[in-house]
Coordinates of C-alpha atoms in Angstrom, one line a residue:
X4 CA -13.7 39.6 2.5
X5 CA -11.7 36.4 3.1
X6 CA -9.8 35.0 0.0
X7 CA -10.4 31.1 -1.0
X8 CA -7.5 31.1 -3.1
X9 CA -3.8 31.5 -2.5
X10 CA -0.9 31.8 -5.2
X11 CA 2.5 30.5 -4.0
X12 CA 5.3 31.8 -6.0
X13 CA 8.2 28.9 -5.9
X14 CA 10.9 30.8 -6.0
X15 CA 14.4 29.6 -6.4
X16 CA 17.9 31.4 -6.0
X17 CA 18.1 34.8 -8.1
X18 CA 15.2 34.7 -11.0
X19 CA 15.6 38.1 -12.6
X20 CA 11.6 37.8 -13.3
X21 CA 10.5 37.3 -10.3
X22 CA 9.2 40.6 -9.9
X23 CA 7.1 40.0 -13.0
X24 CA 5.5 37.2 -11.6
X25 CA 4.7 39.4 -8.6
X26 CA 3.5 42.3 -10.4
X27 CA 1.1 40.0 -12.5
X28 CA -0.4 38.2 -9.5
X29 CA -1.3 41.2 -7.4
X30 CA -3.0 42.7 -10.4
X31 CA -6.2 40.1 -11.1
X32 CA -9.0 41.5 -10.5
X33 CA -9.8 39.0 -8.2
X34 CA -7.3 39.2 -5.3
X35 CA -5.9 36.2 -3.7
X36 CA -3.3 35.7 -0.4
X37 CA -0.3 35.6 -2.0
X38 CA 3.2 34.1 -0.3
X39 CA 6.8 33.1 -1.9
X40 CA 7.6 29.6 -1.1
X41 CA 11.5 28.7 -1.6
X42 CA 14.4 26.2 -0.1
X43 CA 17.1 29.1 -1.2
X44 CA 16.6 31.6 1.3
X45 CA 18.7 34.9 -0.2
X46 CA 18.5 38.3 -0.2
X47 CA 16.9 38.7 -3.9
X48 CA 14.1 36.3 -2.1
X49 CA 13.7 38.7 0.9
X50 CA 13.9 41.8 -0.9
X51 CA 10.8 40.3 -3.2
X52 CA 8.8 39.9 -0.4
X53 CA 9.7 43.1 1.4
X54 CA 9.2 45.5 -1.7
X55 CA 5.5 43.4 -2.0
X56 CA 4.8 43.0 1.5
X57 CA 4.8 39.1 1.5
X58 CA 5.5 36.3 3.9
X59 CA 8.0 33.9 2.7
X60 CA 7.9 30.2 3.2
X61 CA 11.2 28.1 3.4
X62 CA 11.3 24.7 2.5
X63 CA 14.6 23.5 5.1
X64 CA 14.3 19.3 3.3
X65 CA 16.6 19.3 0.3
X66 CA 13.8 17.2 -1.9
X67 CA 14.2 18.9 -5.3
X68 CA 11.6 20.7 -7.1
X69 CA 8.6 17.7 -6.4
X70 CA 9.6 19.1 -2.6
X71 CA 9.5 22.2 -3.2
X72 CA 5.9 21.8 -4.3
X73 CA 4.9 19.6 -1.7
X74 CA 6.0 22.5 0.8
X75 CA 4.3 25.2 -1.5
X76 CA 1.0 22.9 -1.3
X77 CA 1.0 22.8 2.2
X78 CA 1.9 26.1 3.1
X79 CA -1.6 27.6 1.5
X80 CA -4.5 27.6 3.9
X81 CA -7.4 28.8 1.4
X82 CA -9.8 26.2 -0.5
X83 CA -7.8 26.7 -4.0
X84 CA -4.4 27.0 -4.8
X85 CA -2.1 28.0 -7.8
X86 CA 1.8 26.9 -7.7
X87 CA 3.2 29.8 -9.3
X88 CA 6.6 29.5 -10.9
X89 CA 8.8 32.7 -10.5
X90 CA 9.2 33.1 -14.1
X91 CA 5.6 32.8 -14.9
X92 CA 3.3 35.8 -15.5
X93 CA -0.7 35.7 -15.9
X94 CA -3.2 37.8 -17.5
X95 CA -5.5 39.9 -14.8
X96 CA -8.3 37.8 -15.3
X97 CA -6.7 34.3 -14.6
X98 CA -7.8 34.2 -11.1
X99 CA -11.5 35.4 -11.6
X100 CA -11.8 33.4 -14.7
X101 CA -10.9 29.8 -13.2
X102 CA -12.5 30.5 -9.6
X103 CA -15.9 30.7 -11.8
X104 CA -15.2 27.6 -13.6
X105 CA -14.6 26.2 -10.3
X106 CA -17.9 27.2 -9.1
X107 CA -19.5 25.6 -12.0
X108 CA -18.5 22.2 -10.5
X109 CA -19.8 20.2 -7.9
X110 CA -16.7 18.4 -7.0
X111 CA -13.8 19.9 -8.7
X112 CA -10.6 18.2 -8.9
X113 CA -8.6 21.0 -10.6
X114 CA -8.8 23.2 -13.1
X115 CA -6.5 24.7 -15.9
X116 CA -6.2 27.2 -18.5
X117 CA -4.7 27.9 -21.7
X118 CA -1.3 29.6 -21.7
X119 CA 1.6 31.4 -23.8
X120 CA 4.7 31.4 -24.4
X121 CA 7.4 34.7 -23.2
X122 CA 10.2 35.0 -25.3
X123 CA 12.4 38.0 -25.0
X124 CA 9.4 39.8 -23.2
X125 CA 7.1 38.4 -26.7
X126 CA 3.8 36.6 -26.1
X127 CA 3.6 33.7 -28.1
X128 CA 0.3 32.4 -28.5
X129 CA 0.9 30.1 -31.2
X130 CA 3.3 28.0 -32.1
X131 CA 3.6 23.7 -33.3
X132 CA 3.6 22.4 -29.1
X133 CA 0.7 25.3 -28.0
X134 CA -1.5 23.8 -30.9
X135 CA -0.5 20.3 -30.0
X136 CA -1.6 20.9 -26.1
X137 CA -4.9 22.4 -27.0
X138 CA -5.7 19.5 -29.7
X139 CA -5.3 17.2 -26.9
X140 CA -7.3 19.5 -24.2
X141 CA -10.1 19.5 -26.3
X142 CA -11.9 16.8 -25.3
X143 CA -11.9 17.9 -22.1
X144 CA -14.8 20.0 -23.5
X145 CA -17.1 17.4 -24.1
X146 CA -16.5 15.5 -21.6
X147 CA -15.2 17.1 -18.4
X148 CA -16.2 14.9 -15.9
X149 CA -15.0 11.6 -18.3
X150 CA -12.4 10.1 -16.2
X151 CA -11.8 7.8 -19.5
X152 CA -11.2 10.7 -21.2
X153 CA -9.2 12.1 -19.0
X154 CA -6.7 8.9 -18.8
X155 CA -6.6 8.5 -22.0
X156 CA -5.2 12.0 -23.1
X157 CA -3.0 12.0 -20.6
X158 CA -2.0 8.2 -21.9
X159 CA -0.5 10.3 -25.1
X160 CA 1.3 12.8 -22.9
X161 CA 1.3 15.9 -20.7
X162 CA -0.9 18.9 -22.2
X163 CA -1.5 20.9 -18.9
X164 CA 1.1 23.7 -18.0
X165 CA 1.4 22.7 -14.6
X166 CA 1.6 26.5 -13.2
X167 CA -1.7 27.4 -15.2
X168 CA -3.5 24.9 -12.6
X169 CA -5.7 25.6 -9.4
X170 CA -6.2 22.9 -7.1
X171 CA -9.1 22.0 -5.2
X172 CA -7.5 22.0 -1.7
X173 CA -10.8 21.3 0.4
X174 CA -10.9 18.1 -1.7
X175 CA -7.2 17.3 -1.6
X176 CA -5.6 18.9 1.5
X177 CA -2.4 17.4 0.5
X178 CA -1.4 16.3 -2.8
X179 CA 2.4 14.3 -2.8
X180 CA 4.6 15.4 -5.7
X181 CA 7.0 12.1 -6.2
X182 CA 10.3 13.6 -5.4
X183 CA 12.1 10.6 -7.0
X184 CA 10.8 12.4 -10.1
X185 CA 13.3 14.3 -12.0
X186 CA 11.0 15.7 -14.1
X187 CA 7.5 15.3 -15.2
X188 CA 6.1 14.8 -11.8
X189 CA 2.7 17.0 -12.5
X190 CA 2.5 14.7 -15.5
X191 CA 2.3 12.0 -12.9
X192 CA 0.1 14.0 -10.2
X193 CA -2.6 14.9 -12.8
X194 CA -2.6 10.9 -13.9
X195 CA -3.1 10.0 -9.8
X196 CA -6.0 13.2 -10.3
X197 CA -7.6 12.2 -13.9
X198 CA -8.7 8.4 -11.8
X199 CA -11.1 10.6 -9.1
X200 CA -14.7 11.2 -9.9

């Protein structure tokens, strides 16, 4: 059966957990493509993809990490895509759990989960900025579709983990990360988003 979703691990230079990040995604019990995106070719790179059997991507503009993305976004050829960061690791059931919310919409923009925190290989599930984000998230509840809603959370800051997001790709074959961004430029993307219907 063909996969509708891809993750693409942005990987950059020598992570020490980027075979974490691997290990997690090829275990959902939903399987996806998967491929490693990165603009620092190196051996610890290739030797990811190797021991996995994965196709790497390289990014050859020098664009920062809104590049990066750009590249990452592009590179996937399925309906829905996750940005993985390499340091990121998800339950088995984040795939399977967000394609059915996905299903559950007629025209879905994106959609996001909760998340955690790993500190010295520790889950944290609960701390002061976890409880902040999901205060904020939940009016999303209510009123999904709300594009008020929507602009006006995000009017009070950033609540969505960026790498806990799948994209709608069929909807938005190309989504432009601002590279003169230094930061915060999912913030920015997901305030462009929150405006369509």
């Amino acid at each position: 059966m063909q996969s509708i979703h891809t993750f693409v691990i942005c990987a950059y230079k020598n992570s020490p957990f980027l075979d974490s990040s691997i290990e997690s995604i090829l275990s959902q019990t939903v399987k996806s493509d998967v491929l490693i995106s990165t603009s620092s070719p190196n051996d610890h790179i290739r030797d990811a993809a190797r021991k996995y059997g994965l196709h790497v991507t390289v990014n050859r503009e020098k664009s920062g990490i809104a590049g990066d993305w750009n590249h990452a976004y592009k590179a996937a050829k399925t309906d829905f895509i996750t940005l993985a960061h390499q340091d990121d690791v998800y339950e088995s059931q984040f795939t399977e759990k967000t394609l059915c919310a996905l299903s559950k919409s007629k025209r879905p923009v994106i959609a996001f989960t909760d998340c955690f925190e790993l500190r010295e290989e520790q889950r944290i599930f609960d701390n002061k900025l976890l409880r902040i984000k999901r205060i904020m998230q939940a009016p999303l509840r209510a009123a999904p579709n709300s594009r008020f809603v929507r602009n006006r959370i995000l009017s009070f800051g950033n609540p969505i983990c960026c790498p806990a997001v799948t994209y709608n790709k069929k909807r938005f074959p190309e989504i432009r990360f601002k590279t003169h961004y230094k930061n915060s430029m999912d913030w920015e993307a997901w305030c462009r988003l929150a405006k369509e219907r």
